[in-house]
């Protein structure tokens, strides 16, 4: 499974990219706004840090505006993926942009039918919002399973990008359900790397090691 980082914070992107676990980045208008920076400037900087897909979202609500913004956003960098909401206007915009070779990510998506239509109009990714769906007492993980099955049934090349990952358990469930990608906030990526048992294990090894006389504790001579 590919791992994208769900943030517009360039320090966090640098930090997790250095570890080697980040294949791409997703942003949205709220994440960009939380950085208090100019949209284009942030997106350009992200593209210099990560050599992989970078999703940047349109803000227009009608197809014509989405198409116009999508074309402009796509020109920022070859790795840009234009993020477009799963609305009737959004499907129309994705249909036009995908025929122009512009990569798209259909976002704020909550049903297998929306995913099917997104694939039909040539979306590169669909982003089911798993955590937000769970918050309405509907299983986000089941939605991922359904979309993966639908895409497999018809050999769609559209990738399932599990989004709204609220904690590390969501990521595990997305991986088990066959999501191609999960986009994960920095704090959840951090959580995924940690286990108290690992820390205790390492501590135990060192405690035993330190029982050796000091002159025998040199590893390399
Ligand atoms: O790209 C944002 C998407 O992952 C939604 O996340 O945490 O706002 O539900 P959240």
Short mmCIF file of C-alpha atoms and ligand atoms in Angstrom, two decimals:
data_model
loop_
_atom_site.label_atom_id
_atom_site.label_comp_id
_atom_site.label_asym_id
_atom_site.label_seq_id
_atom_site.Cartn_x
_atom_site.Cartn_y
_atom_site.Cartn_z
CA UNK A 1 0.00 0.00 0.00
CA UNK A 2 1.26 3.46 -0.84
CA UNK A 3 1.34 5.99 1.97
CA UNK A 4 0.53 9.64 1.41
CA UNK A 5 0.80 12.28 4.09
CA UNK A 6 -2.39 14.30 4.68
CA UNK A 7 -1.06 17.76 5.48
CA UNK A 8 0.10 21.05 3.96
CA UNK A 9 2.73 21.48 6.67
CA UNK A 10 6.08 21.42 4.92
CA UNK A 11 8.09 20.69 8.11
CA UNK A 12 6.03 17.56 8.75
CA UNK A 13 6.33 16.53 5.08
CA UNK A 14 10.13 16.94 5.28
CA UNK A 15 10.31 15.01 8.56
CA UNK A 16 8.36 11.95 7.37
CA UNK A 17 9.84 12.02 3.90
CA UNK A 18 13.34 11.76 5.46
CA UNK A 19 12.24 8.56 7.22
CA UNK A 20 11.35 7.17 3.80
CA UNK A 21 7.69 6.31 4.38
CA UNK A 22 5.94 8.95 2.28
CA UNK A 23 5.01 8.28 -1.37
CA UNK A 24 2.85 11.36 -1.90
CA UNK A 25 0.90 14.22 -0.30
CA UNK A 26 -2.75 15.20 -0.09
CA UNK A 27 -3.95 18.67 0.82
CA UNK A 28 -7.34 20.32 0.92
CA UNK A 29 -8.43 23.96 1.30
CA UNK A 30 -8.76 23.58 5.09
CA UNK A 31 -5.25 22.13 5.44
CA UNK A 32 -3.77 24.91 3.26
CA UNK A 33 -5.69 27.57 5.24
CA UNK A 34 -4.35 26.17 8.52
CA UNK A 35 -0.81 26.96 7.31
CA UNK A 36 -1.78 30.62 6.67
CA UNK A 37 0.25 30.65 3.45
CA UNK A 38 -0.40 31.36 -0.21
CA UNK A 39 -1.88 28.30 -2.01
CA UNK A 40 0.50 28.27 -4.94
CA UNK A 41 3.58 28.88 -2.79
CA UNK A 42 2.76 25.95 -0.46
CA UNK A 43 1.91 23.55 -3.28
CA UNK A 44 5.12 24.46 -5.17
CA UNK A 45 7.21 23.91 -2.04
CA UNK A 46 5.57 20.54 -1.36
CA UNK A 47 6.41 19.46 -4.93
CA UNK A 48 10.10 20.23 -4.28
CA UNK A 49 10.11 17.99 -1.18
CA UNK A 50 8.22 14.95 -2.44
CA UNK A 51 8.86 13.19 -5.72
CA UNK A 52 5.37 11.72 -5.97
CA UNK A 53 1.69 12.64 -6.41
CA UNK A 54 0.60 15.86 -4.69
CA UNK A 55 -3.16 16.43 -4.47
CA UNK A 56 -4.35 20.06 -4.51
CA UNK A 57 -8.06 20.85 -4.46
CA UNK A 58 -10.30 23.17 -6.45
CA UNK A 59 -12.60 25.55 -4.57
CA UNK A 60 -15.17 26.27 -7.27
CA UNK A 61 -18.55 24.54 -6.93
CA UNK A 62 -19.54 24.52 -10.60
CA UNK A 63 -18.03 22.43 -13.39
CA UNK A 64 -16.74 25.32 -15.50
CA UNK A 65 -14.91 26.83 -12.52
CA UNK A 66 -13.50 23.45 -11.45
CA UNK A 67 -12.19 22.81 -14.96
CA UNK A 68 -10.58 26.27 -15.11
CA UNK A 69 -8.99 25.90 -11.65
CA UNK A 70 -7.99 22.30 -12.37
CA UNK A 71 -6.08 23.30 -15.49
CA UNK A 72 -4.26 26.07 -13.59
CA UNK A 73 -3.43 23.81 -10.62
CA UNK A 74 -2.16 21.05 -12.93
CA UNK A 75 0.30 23.52 -14.50
CA UNK A 76 2.06 24.06 -11.14
CA UNK A 77 4.01 20.79 -11.40
CA UNK A 78 3.84 17.49 -13.35
CA UNK A 79 3.19 15.58 -10.09
CA UNK A 80 0.02 17.51 -9.31
CA UNK A 81 -3.24 15.59 -8.90
CA UNK A 82 -6.30 17.84 -9.04
CA UNK A 83 -8.66 17.09 -6.18
CA UNK A 84 -12.34 17.51 -7.03
CA UNK A 85 -15.38 16.81 -4.82
CA UNK A 86 -17.71 13.90 -5.67
CA UNK A 87 -20.60 16.08 -6.87
CA UNK A 88 -22.42 16.15 -10.24
CA UNK A 89 -20.33 19.19 -11.20
CA UNK A 90 -17.23 17.37 -9.98
CA UNK A 91 -17.87 14.30 -12.16
CA UNK A 92 -18.37 16.57 -15.17
CA UNK A 93 -15.10 18.37 -14.44
CA UNK A 94 -13.18 15.11 -13.94
CA UNK A 95 -14.52 13.84 -17.26
CA UNK A 96 -13.08 16.87 -19.07
CA UNK A 97 -9.78 17.04 -17.15
CA UNK A 98 -9.05 13.32 -17.41
CA UNK A 99 -9.48 13.49 -21.20
CA UNK A 100 -6.82 16.23 -21.17
CA UNK A 101 -4.44 13.88 -19.34
CA UNK A 102 -4.78 15.71 -16.01
CA UNK A 103 -4.66 13.40 -13.00
CA UNK A 104 -7.62 13.71 -10.61
CA UNK A 105 -8.58 12.65 -7.10
CA UNK A 106 -12.33 12.53 -6.45
CA UNK A 107 -12.70 13.54 -2.83
CA UNK A 108 -15.28 13.89 -0.04
CA UNK A 109 -16.63 10.58 -1.32
CA UNK A 110 -19.03 8.47 0.75
CA UNK A 111 -20.62 5.79 -1.46
CA UNK A 112 -19.56 2.96 -3.79
CA UNK A 113 -21.81 4.48 -6.46
CA UNK A 114 -19.92 7.78 -6.33
CA UNK A 115 -16.69 5.77 -6.66
CA UNK A 116 -18.10 3.85 -9.65
CA UNK A 117 -19.03 7.10 -11.40
CA UNK A 118 -15.65 8.65 -10.60
CA UNK A 119 -13.93 5.65 -12.19
CA UNK A 120 -16.24 5.90 -15.23
CA UNK A 121 -15.16 9.50 -15.86
CA UNK A 122 -11.48 8.59 -15.57
CA UNK A 123 -10.48 9.57 -12.02
CA UNK A 124 -6.95 8.59 -11.04
CA UNK A 125 -7.93 8.22 -7.36
CA UNK A 126 -11.10 8.14 -5.28
CA UNK A 127 -10.90 9.29 -1.67
CA UNK A 128 -13.52 7.71 0.62
CA UNK A 129 -13.62 9.66 3.90
CA UNK A 130 -13.50 6.70 6.25
CA UNK A 131 -13.26 8.45 9.63
CA UNK A 132 -16.01 10.93 8.85
CA UNK A 133 -18.27 8.09 7.65
CA UNK A 134 -17.63 6.08 10.83
CA UNK A 135 -18.67 9.15 12.80
CA UNK A 136 -22.17 8.72 11.28
CA UNK A 137 -22.35 5.07 12.45
CA UNK A 138 -21.68 3.68 8.96
CA UNK A 139 -18.63 1.51 8.41
CA UNK A 140 -15.94 3.32 6.44
CA UNK A 141 -13.92 0.11 6.20
CA UNK A 142 -16.87 -1.70 4.56
CA UNK A 143 -17.06 1.16 2.06
CA UNK A 144 -13.42 0.61 1.12
CA UNK A 145 -14.06 -3.13 0.68
CA UNK A 146 -17.06 -2.38 -1.57
CA UNK A 147 -15.14 0.07 -3.76
CA UNK A 148 -12.17 -2.29 -4.09
CA UNK A 149 -14.59 -5.08 -5.17
CA UNK A 150 -16.36 -2.85 -7.71
CA UNK A 151 -13.06 -1.71 -9.23
CA UNK A 152 -11.75 -5.29 -9.36
CA UNK A 153 -14.99 -6.52 -10.98
CA UNK A 154 -14.49 -4.19 -13.92
CA UNK A 155 -10.69 -3.82 -13.98
CA UNK A 156 -10.85 -0.08 -13.35
CA UNK A 157 -7.38 1.41 -12.96
CA UNK A 158 -8.67 4.07 -10.53
CA UNK A 159 -6.94 3.71 -7.17
CA UNK A 160 -8.74 3.63 -3.82
CA UNK A 161 -7.17 6.23 -1.54
CA UNK A 162 -8.42 5.79 2.02
CA UNK A 163 -8.76 9.24 3.60
CA UNK A 164 -9.86 10.70 6.93
CA UNK A 165 -7.64 8.25 8.83
CA UNK A 166 -8.23 9.21 12.45
CA UNK A 167 -5.83 6.75 14.10
CA UNK A 168 -3.52 3.85 13.26
CA UNK A 169 -6.33 1.27 13.47
CA UNK A 170 -8.01 2.97 10.52
CA UNK A 171 -4.83 2.51 8.51
CA UNK A 172 -4.59 -1.19 9.36
CA UNK A 173 -8.23 -1.72 8.38
CA UNK A 174 -7.70 0.19 5.12
CA UNK A 175 -4.71 -2.03 4.29
CA UNK A 176 -6.65 -5.21 5.12
CA UNK A 177 -9.57 -4.00 2.98
CA UNK A 178 -7.23 -3.63 -0.01
CA UNK A 179 -6.98 0.16 -0.33
CA UNK A 180 -4.22 1.03 -2.80
CA UNK A 181 -3.24 4.12 -0.83
CA UNK A 182 -3.95 5.64 2.58
CA UNK A 183 -3.45 9.31 3.24
CA UNK A 184 -2.44 9.78 6.83
CA UNK A 185 -2.02 12.85 9.07
CA UNK A 186 1.45 13.31 10.63
CA UNK A 187 0.28 12.44 14.17
CA UNK A 188 -1.17 9.12 12.95
CA UNK A 189 2.03 8.29 11.01
CA UNK A 190 3.90 8.88 14.27
CA UNK A 191 1.49 6.57 16.11
CA UNK A 192 2.01 3.84 13.48
CA UNK A 193 5.74 3.70 14.20
CA UNK A 194 5.38 3.31 17.94
CA UNK A 195 4.82 0.36 20.26
CA UNK A 196 5.38 0.40 24.01
CA UNK A 197 6.56 -3.22 23.74
CA UNK A 198 9.30 -2.17 21.30
CA UNK A 199 10.48 0.50 23.75
CA UNK A 200 10.41 -1.97 26.65
CA UNK A 201 12.23 -4.60 24.59
CA UNK A 202 15.03 -2.21 23.60
CA UNK A 203 15.28 -0.97 27.19
CA UNK A 204 15.59 -4.58 28.42
CA UNK A 205 18.36 -5.43 25.92
CA UNK A 206 20.36 -2.38 26.98
CA UNK A 207 19.88 -3.13 30.67
CA UNK A 208 21.34 -6.62 30.14
CA UNK A 209 24.13 -5.21 27.96
CA UNK A 210 25.10 -2.78 30.69
CA UNK A 211 25.64 -5.64 33.14
CA UNK A 212 28.85 -6.45 31.19
CA UNK A 213 32.04 -5.04 32.67
CA UNK A 214 32.81 -1.70 31.03
CA UNK A 215 35.93 -2.97 29.23
CA UNK A 216 33.81 -5.59 27.40
CA UNK A 217 31.15 -3.14 26.24
CA UNK A 218 33.03 -1.90 23.20
CA UNK A 219 31.23 -3.41 20.19
CA UNK A 220 33.96 -2.95 17.64
CA UNK A 221 37.23 -4.00 19.28
O1 LIG B 1 -7.68 15.27 3.05
C1 LIG B 1 -8.48 15.36 4.18
C2 LIG B 1 -9.23 14.11 4.47
O2 LIG B 1 -8.35 13.06 4.73
C3 LIG B 1 -10.23 14.34 5.56
O3 LIG B 1 -9.69 14.17 6.82
O4 LIG B 1 -9.60 14.30 9.26
O5 LIG B 1 -10.63 16.17 7.95
O6 LIG B 1 -11.78 13.97 8.14
P1 LIG B 1 -10.50 14.69 8.11
#
